[in-house]
PDB file of C-alpha atoms in Angstrom:
ATOM      1  CA  MET A   1       8.354  21.969  -9.489  1.00 46.00           C
ATOM      2  CA  MET A   2       7.787  18.977  -7.185  1.00 50.00           C
ATOM      3  CA  PRO A   3       4.264  17.494  -7.111  1.00 61.00           C
ATOM      4  CA  TRP A   4       2.453  17.496  -3.793  1.00 69.00           C
ATOM      5  CA  HIS A   5      -0.730  16.123  -2.308  1.00 78.00           C
ATOM      6  CA  SER A   6      -3.061  16.343   0.669  1.00 88.00           C
ATOM      7  CA  PRO A   7      -6.186  14.445   1.735  1.00 90.00           C
ATOM      8  CA  GLU A   8      -8.239  17.171   0.072  1.00 92.00           C
ATOM      9  CA  THR A   9      -6.419  16.988  -3.267  1.00 93.00           C
ATOM     10  CA  ASP A  10      -6.509  13.180  -3.167  1.00 95.00           C
ATOM     11  CA  ALA A  11     -10.299  13.340  -2.788  1.00 95.00           C
ATOM     12  CA  ILE A  12     -10.573  15.778  -5.694  1.00 94.00           C
ATOM     13  CA  LEU A  13      -8.484  13.537  -7.966  1.00 95.00           C
ATOM     14  CA  GLU A  14     -10.528  10.476  -6.988  1.00 96.00           C
ATOM     15  CA  SER A  15     -13.677  12.321  -8.090  1.00 96.00           C
ATOM     16  CA  MET A  16     -12.198  12.956 -11.551  1.00 94.00           C
ATOM     17  CA  PRO A  17     -12.714   9.974 -13.908  1.00 93.00           C
ATOM     18  CA  ARG A  18      -9.650   9.110 -15.929  1.00 90.00           C
ATOM     19  CA  LYS A  19     -10.169  10.029 -19.573  1.00 83.00           C
ATOM     20  CA  GLN A  20      -7.406   7.989 -21.164  1.00 76.00           C
ATOM     21  CA  LYS A  21      -5.607   5.008 -19.718  1.00 71.00           C
ATOM     22  CA  ARG A  22      -1.873   4.755 -20.238  1.00 66.00           C
ATOM     23  CA  GLN A  23      -0.925   1.778 -22.388  1.00 74.00           C
ATOM     24  CA  LYS A  24       2.851   1.797 -21.893  1.00 89.00           C
ATOM     25  CA  LEU A  25       4.090  -0.154 -18.900  1.00 95.00           C
ATOM     26  CA  ILE A  26       6.152   1.706 -16.298  1.00 95.00           C
ATOM     27  CA  TYR A  27       9.683   0.256 -16.135  1.00 96.00           C
ATOM     28  CA  ASN A  28       8.322  -2.288 -18.651  1.00 95.00           C
ATOM     29  CA  ILE A  29       6.587  -4.159 -15.852  1.00 96.00           C
ATOM     30  CA  ALA A  30       4.063  -2.041 -13.912  1.00 97.00           C
ATOM     31  CA  GLU A  31       0.629  -0.895 -15.077  1.00 96.00           C
ATOM     32  CA  ASN A  32      -1.158   2.300 -14.113  1.00 95.00           C
ATOM     33  CA  ASP A  33      -4.721   0.991 -14.259  1.00 94.00           C
ATOM     34  CA  ALA A  34      -6.242   3.750 -12.110  1.00 95.00           C
ATOM     35  CA  GLU A  35      -9.896   4.560 -12.761  1.00 94.00           C
ATOM     36  CA  PHE A  36      -9.404   8.154 -11.587  1.00 95.00           C
ATOM     37  CA  CYS A  37      -7.033  10.958 -12.503  1.00 94.00           C
ATOM     38  CA  ILE A  38      -3.685  10.490 -10.749  1.00 94.00           C
ATOM     39  CA  GLY A  39      -2.455  14.050 -11.252  1.00 93.00           C
ATOM     40  CA  CYS A  40      -3.271  17.529 -12.503  1.00 91.00           C
ATOM     41  CA  ILE A  41      -2.275  21.178 -12.236  1.00 89.00           C
ATOM     42  CA  MET A  42      -4.296  23.052  -9.634  1.00 85.00           C
ATOM     43  CA  ASP A  43      -3.841  26.751  -8.877  1.00 85.00           C
ATOM     44  CA  GLY A  44      -0.492  26.633 -10.650  1.00 86.00           C
ATOM     45  CA  LYS A  45       0.729  23.659  -8.577  1.00 88.00           C
ATOM     46  CA  ILE A  46       1.456  20.159  -9.801  1.00 90.00           C
ATOM     47  CA  ILE A  47      -0.805  17.793  -7.859  1.00 92.00           C
ATOM     48  CA  ARG A  48      -0.245  14.035  -7.723  1.00 94.00           C
ATOM     49  CA  HIS A  49      -2.363  11.518  -5.861  1.00 96.00           C
ATOM     50  CA  GLY A  50      -0.633  10.309  -2.693  1.00 97.00           C
ATOM     51  CA  ALA A  51      -1.058   6.620  -3.507  1.00 98.00           C
ATOM     52  CA  TYR A  52       0.325   7.088  -6.999  1.00 97.00           C
ATOM     53  CA  ALA A  53       3.296   9.082  -5.698  1.00 96.00           C
ATOM     54  CA  ALA A  54       4.068   6.299  -3.192  1.00 97.00           C
ATOM     55  CA  TRP A  55       3.668   3.630  -5.875  1.00 98.00           C
ATOM     56  CA  ILE A  56       5.992   5.412  -8.321  1.00 97.00           C
ATOM     57  CA  ASN A  57       8.575   5.944  -5.591  1.00 96.00           C
ATOM     58  CA  MET A  58       8.414   2.239  -4.740  1.00 97.00           C
ATOM     59  CA  LEU A  59       8.804   1.260  -8.401  1.00 97.00           C
ATOM     60  CA  GLN A  60      11.813   3.545  -8.673  1.00 96.00           C
ATOM     61  CA  ARG A  61      13.469   1.825  -5.716  1.00 95.00           C
ATOM     62  CA  CYS A  62      12.824  -1.599  -7.225  1.00 96.00           C
ATOM     63  CA  TYR A  63      13.402  -0.988 -10.939  1.00 95.00           C
ATOM     64  CA  GLY A  64      15.037   2.416 -11.474  1.00 93.00           C
ATOM     65  CA  GLU A  65      18.590   1.563 -12.554  1.00 91.00           C
ATOM     66  CA  SER A  66      20.126   5.007 -12.011  1.00 90.00           C
ATOM     67  CA  TYR A  67      18.314   5.407  -8.681  1.00 88.00           C
ATOM     68  CA  ARG A  68      19.471   2.011  -7.445  1.00 90.00           C
ATOM     69  CA  SER A  69      23.061   2.436  -8.616  1.00 84.00           C
ATOM     70  CA  ALA A  70      23.294   5.677  -6.629  1.00 87.00           C
ATOM     71  CA  ARG A  71      21.722   4.082  -3.532  1.00 87.00           C
ATOM     72  CA  LYS A  72      23.322   0.702  -2.897  1.00 84.00           C
ATOM     73  CA  GLN A  73      20.873  -0.120  -0.080  1.00 85.00           C
ATOM     74  CA  TYR A  74      18.200  -0.728  -2.725  1.00 86.00           C
ATOM     75  CA  LEU A  75      20.145  -3.098  -4.985  1.00 89.00           C
ATOM     76  CA  GLN A  76      18.504  -6.173  -3.415  1.00 92.00           C
ATOM     77  CA  VAL A  77      15.023  -4.664  -3.118  1.00 94.00           C
ATOM     78  CA  SER A  78      12.185  -6.205  -5.130  1.00 96.00           C
ATOM     79  CA  LEU A  79       8.418  -5.829  -5.534  1.00 98.00           C
ATOM     80  CA  ASP A  80       5.669  -8.377  -4.987  1.00 98.00           C
ATOM     81  CA  PRO A  81       4.014  -8.923  -8.417  1.00 98.00           C
ATOM     82  CA  THR A  82       0.651  -8.168  -6.790  1.00 98.00           C
ATOM     83  CA  TRP A  83       1.647  -4.518  -6.727  1.00 99.00           C
ATOM     84  CA  HIS A  84       2.636  -4.348 -10.381  1.00 98.00           C
ATOM     85  CA  LYS A  85      -0.884  -2.988 -10.868  1.00 98.00           C
ATOM     86  CA  PHE A  86      -1.550   0.411  -9.319  1.00 97.00           C
ATOM     87  CA  SER A  87      -5.134  -0.539  -8.456  1.00 97.00           C
ATOM     88  CA  ALA A  88      -3.900  -3.337  -6.171  1.00 98.00           C
ATOM     89  CA  PHE A  89      -1.520  -1.024  -4.335  1.00 99.00           C
ATOM     90  CA  TYR A  90      -4.201   1.666  -4.063  1.00 98.00           C
ATOM     91  CA  ALA A  91      -6.698  -0.789  -2.515  1.00 98.00           C
ATOM     92  CA  TRP A  92      -4.090  -1.660   0.142  1.00 99.00           C
ATOM     93  CA  TRP A  93      -2.953   1.969   0.619  1.00 98.00           C
ATOM     94  CA  LYS A  94      -6.385   3.576   1.041  1.00 98.00           C
ATOM     95  CA  PRO A  95      -7.307   2.244   4.529  1.00 97.00           C
ATOM     96  CA  ARG A  96      -3.737   2.363   5.880  1.00 97.00           C
ATOM     97  CA  TYR A  97      -2.160   5.661   4.884  1.00 97.00           C
ATOM     98  CA  ARG A  98      -2.261   8.683   7.168  1.00 96.00           C
ATOM     99  CA  THR A  99      -0.822  12.094   6.314  1.00 94.00           C
ATOM    100  CA  GLY A 100       2.907  12.162   6.975  1.00 93.00           C
ATOM    101  CA  TRP A 101       3.220   8.415   7.552  1.00 96.00           C
ATOM    102  CA  HIS A 102       6.040   6.403   5.963  1.00 95.00           C
ATOM    103  CA  LEU A 103       5.886   3.145   4.026  1.00 97.00           C
ATOM    104  CA  ASP A 104       8.076   0.579   5.805  1.00 96.00           C
ATOM    105  CA  LYS A 105       9.090  -2.825   4.438  1.00 95.00           C
ATOM    106  CA  ASP A 106      11.215  -4.326   7.220  1.00 91.00           C
ATOM    107  CA  LEU A 107       9.550  -3.677  10.562  1.00 93.00           C
ATOM    108  CA  LEU A 108       7.181  -6.623  10.354  1.00 94.00           C
ATOM    109  CA  ILE A 109      10.019  -8.788   9.011  1.00 91.00           C
ATOM    110  CA  PRO A 110      13.491  -7.420   9.923  1.00 83.00           C
ATOM    111  CA  GLY A 111      15.873  -7.634   6.983  1.00 86.00           C
ATOM    112  CA  ASN A 112      13.022  -8.031   4.482  1.00 93.00           C
ATOM    113  CA  GLN A 113      13.803  -6.761   0.978  1.00 95.00           C
ATOM    114  CA  VAL A 114      10.403  -7.251  -0.680  1.00 97.00           C
ATOM    115  CA  TYR A 115       7.744  -4.556  -0.945  1.00 98.00           C
ATOM    116  CA  GLY A 116       4.354  -6.241  -0.780  1.00 98.00           C
ATOM    117  CA  PRO A 117       0.950  -6.310   0.957  1.00 98.00           C
ATOM    118  CA  SER A 118       2.028  -8.903   3.547  1.00 97.00           C
ATOM    119  CA  THR A 119       5.392  -7.302   4.376  1.00 97.00           C
ATOM    120  CA  CYS A 120       4.733  -3.559   4.368  1.00 98.00           C
ATOM    121  CA  VAL A 121       3.103  -1.237   6.868  1.00 98.00           C
ATOM    122  CA  TYR A 122       2.552   2.511   7.128  1.00 98.00           C
ATOM    123  CA  ILE A 123       4.006   4.032  10.294  1.00 97.00           C
ATOM    124  CA  PRO A 124       4.271   7.549  11.785  1.00 95.00           C
ATOM    125  CA  LYS A 125       7.482   9.473  11.158  1.00 91.00           C
ATOM    126  CA  GLU A 126       8.530   9.367  14.816  1.00 90.00           C
ATOM    127  CA  LEU A 127       8.317   5.563  14.904  1.00 92.00           C
ATOM    128  CA  ASN A 128      10.271   5.350  11.666  1.00 88.00           C
ATOM    129  CA  ASN A 129      12.984   7.611  13.086  1.00 86.00           C
ATOM    130  CA  PHE A 130      13.088   5.576  16.300  1.00 89.00           C
ATOM    131  CA  THR A 131      13.844   2.326  14.496  1.00 85.00           C
ATOM    132  CA  VAL A 132      16.256   3.365  11.733  1.00 74.00           C
ATOM    133  CA  GLY A 133      19.300   2.919  13.969  1.00 60.00           C
ATOM    134  CA  ARG A 134      20.990   6.242  13.336  1.00 60.00           C
ATOM    135  CA  ASP A 135      21.466   7.381  16.926  1.00 56.00           C
ATOM    136  CA  CYS A 136      24.652   9.452  17.217  1.00 53.00           C
ATOM    137  CA  LYS A 137      27.172  10.415  14.578  1.00 54.00           C
ATOM    138  CA  ARG A 138      29.504   7.517  15.194  1.00 57.00           C
ATOM    139  CA  GLY A 139      31.814   6.971  12.199  1.00 71.00           C
ATOM    140  CA  ASP A 140      33.041   3.369  12.452  1.00 84.00           C
ATOM    141  CA  LEU A 141      31.758   2.886  15.993  1.00 91.00           C
ATOM    142  CA  PRO A 142      28.711   0.750  16.875  1.00 92.00           C
ATOM    143  CA  ILE A 143      25.263   2.333  16.720  1.00 92.00           C
ATOM    144  CA  GLY A 144      24.511   4.555  19.703  1.00 92.00           C
ATOM    145  CA  VAL A 145      28.199   5.112  20.429  1.00 94.00           C
ATOM    146  CA  SER A 146      30.497   8.081  19.926  1.00 93.00           C
ATOM    147  CA  TRP A 147      33.969   8.948  21.188  1.00 94.00           C
ATOM    148  CA  ASP A 148      34.093  11.468  24.033  1.00 95.00           C
ATOM    149  CA  LYS A 149      37.438  13.156  23.498  1.00 94.00           C
ATOM    150  CA  GLN A 150      37.210  15.157  26.720  1.00 95.00           C
ATOM    151  CA  HIS A 151      36.950  12.069  28.934  1.00 96.00           C
ATOM    152  CA  GLY A 152      38.764   9.598  26.698  1.00 97.00           C
ATOM    153  CA  LYS A 153      35.839   7.173  26.797  1.00 98.00           C
ATOM    154  CA  TYR A 154      33.025   5.884  24.632  1.00 97.00           C
ATOM    155  CA  MET A 155      29.736   7.686  25.136  1.00 96.00           C
ATOM    156  CA  SER A 156      26.394   5.936  24.779  1.00 96.00           C
ATOM    157  CA  ARG A 157      23.258   7.868  23.773  1.00 94.00           C
ATOM    158  CA  ALA A 158      19.797   6.913  22.535  1.00 93.00           C
ATOM    159  CA  ASN A 159      17.002   9.006  21.094  1.00 87.00           C
ATOM    160  CA  ASP A 160      13.759   8.738  23.049  1.00 81.00           C
ATOM    161  CA  SER A 161      10.166   8.615  21.823  1.00 75.00           C
ATOM    162  CA  LYS A 162      10.200  12.399  21.372  1.00 78.00           C
ATOM    163  CA  GLY A 163      13.418  12.418  19.335  1.00 76.00           C
ATOM    164  CA  LYS A 164      15.582  13.790  22.145  1.00 84.00           C
ATOM    165  CA  TYR A 165      18.948  12.241  22.977  1.00 88.00           C
ATOM    166  CA  LEU A 166      19.383  10.547  26.337  1.00 93.00           C
ATOM    167  CA  PHE A 167      22.882  10.274  27.818  1.00 96.00           C
ATOM    168  CA  LEU A 168      23.474   6.671  28.927  1.00 97.00           C
ATOM    169  CA  GLY A 169      26.994   6.879  30.308  1.00 97.00           C
ATOM    170  CA  LEU A 170      30.688   6.623  29.450  1.00 98.00           C
ATOM    171  CA  TYR A 171      32.379   3.278  28.814  1.00 98.00           C
ATOM    172  CA  ASP A 172      35.855   1.878  28.224  1.00 98.00           C
ATOM    173  CA  ASP A 173      34.553  -0.664  25.697  1.00 96.00           C
ATOM    174  CA  PRO A 174      32.533   0.484  22.630  1.00 95.00           C
ATOM    175  CA  MET A 175      30.422  -2.690  22.630  1.00 95.00           C
ATOM    176  CA  GLU A 176      29.439  -2.124  26.264  1.00 97.00           C
ATOM    177  CA  ALA A 177      28.332   1.365  25.246  1.00 96.00           C
ATOM    178  CA  HIS A 178      26.343  -0.125  22.374  1.00 95.00           C
ATOM    179  CA  GLU A 179      24.662  -2.654  24.681  1.00 96.00           C
ATOM    180  CA  ALA A 180      23.544   0.233  26.903  1.00 97.00           C
ATOM    181  CA  TRP A 181      21.987   1.780  23.788  1.00 96.00           C
ATOM    182  CA  PHE A 182      20.287  -1.502  22.839  1.00 96.00           C
ATOM    183  CA  PHE A 183      18.656  -2.151  26.218  1.00 97.00           C
ATOM    184  CA  LYS A 184      17.545   1.476  26.519  1.00 96.00           C
ATOM    185  CA  LYS A 185      15.925   1.328  23.078  1.00 95.00           C
ATOM    186  CA  LEU A 186      14.018  -1.809  24.086  1.00 96.00           C
ATOM    187  CA  GLU A 187      12.814   0.026  27.189  1.00 96.00           C
ATOM    188  CA  ILE A 188      11.710   3.077  25.202  1.00 95.00           C
ATOM    189  CA  ALA A 189       9.979   0.845  22.638  1.00 95.00           C
ATOM    190  CA  LEU A 190       7.369   0.012  25.289  1.00 95.00           C
ATOM    191  CA  GLU A 191       6.103   3.579  24.952  1.00 94.00           C
ATOM    192  CA  TYR A 192       5.147   2.772  21.351  1.00 95.00           C
ATOM    193  CA  LYS A 193       3.277  -0.467  22.097  1.00 97.00           C
ATOM    194  CA  GLY A 194      -0.187   1.092  22.160  1.00 97.00           C
ATOM    195  CA  LEU A 195       0.449   2.915  18.902  1.00 97.00           C
ATOM    196  CA  CYS A 196       1.921  -0.191  17.286  1.00 97.00           C
ATOM    197  CA  ASP A 197      -1.011  -2.371  18.354  1.00 98.00           C
ATOM    198  CA  SER A 198      -3.446   0.126  16.825  1.00 97.00           C
ATOM    199  CA  ILE A 199      -1.675  -0.144  13.458  1.00 97.00           C
ATOM    200  CA  HIS A 200      -0.861  -3.854  13.122  1.00 97.00           C
ATOM    201  CA  PRO A 201      -0.982  -6.765  15.608  1.00 97.00           C
ATOM    202  CA  ASP A 202       2.594  -7.786  14.775  1.00 97.00           C
ATOM    203  CA  LEU A 203       4.125  -4.308  14.672  1.00 97.00           C
ATOM    204  CA  TYR A 204       5.332  -4.015  18.275  1.00 97.00           C
ATOM    205  CA  ARG A 205       7.047  -7.381  18.084  1.00 97.00           C
ATOM    206  CA  GLY A 206       8.490  -6.242  14.763  1.00 95.00           C
ATOM    207  CA  VAL A 207       9.977  -3.153  16.436  1.00 95.00           C
ATOM    208  CA  GLN A 208      11.593  -5.393  19.054  1.00 96.00           C
ATOM    209  CA  ARG A 209      12.940  -7.723  16.369  1.00 94.00           C
ATOM    210  CA  LYS A 210      14.273  -4.777  14.354  1.00 91.00           C
ATOM    211  CA  LEU A 211      16.234  -3.520  17.362  1.00 93.00           C
ATOM    212  CA  LEU A 212      17.565  -7.038  17.962  1.00 93.00           C
ATOM    213  CA  PHE A 213      18.460  -7.312  14.263  1.00 89.00           C
ATOM    214  CA  ILE A 214      20.437  -4.051  14.455  1.00 89.00           C
ATOM    215  CA  HIS A 215      22.118  -5.228  17.667  1.00 92.00           C
ATOM    216  CA  ARG A 216      23.191  -8.540  16.138  1.00 92.00           C
ATOM    217  CA  GLU A 217      24.552  -6.759  13.075  1.00 88.00           C
ATOM    218  CA  GLN A 218      26.753  -4.675  15.357  1.00 90.00           C
ATOM    219  CA  LEU A 219      27.992  -7.748  17.230  1.00 90.00           C
ATOM    220  CA  ALA A 220      28.905  -9.425  13.947  1.00 87.00           C
ATOM    221  CA  ALA A 221      30.627  -6.368  12.474  1.00 76.00           C
TER     222      ALA A 221
END
């Protein structure tokens, strides 16, 4: 049974003083120094505090050998020592997390591999999906490009701010199709500026840099 949480269950757990503190370090490096109960069974369901669940997931990405070996994208990921203590992560998490939001480590600093208080930000799912660079099932083609067998050309598409695909045209050159994707994504990103500015002053520029980072990766491939 997978643990779950909600704002209501988080509040309940925070009201429950922790009876016994765990002495053993997690992954031999991280300390659960929470003052409140981080989990319990409620109405037959396993409940885990949202901050603790996020912290454990982050530790797994940084130190879980089997997890990292099965997911090569995390082999270079590390954790700022500040967050080796749960209490430090919780103090950062509390004013920033919103239900359904995702912890992101490379929007403020494209290419960043370190989870930490100065590099991470919580963002809505739709913004996360917009910036991950997975538009179109493309195989070996550049991002935003797929082969249109019917017309014998490269098709460019980009997902908009609502997650719908926009057709951007057919091209003879796959990189021209990708450039159409890139410039359209920059245009759509403007729709997120207000949201980004409300979350972090550097987030909108980070979104632009992330798109440019993806674009440059494609040019160098």
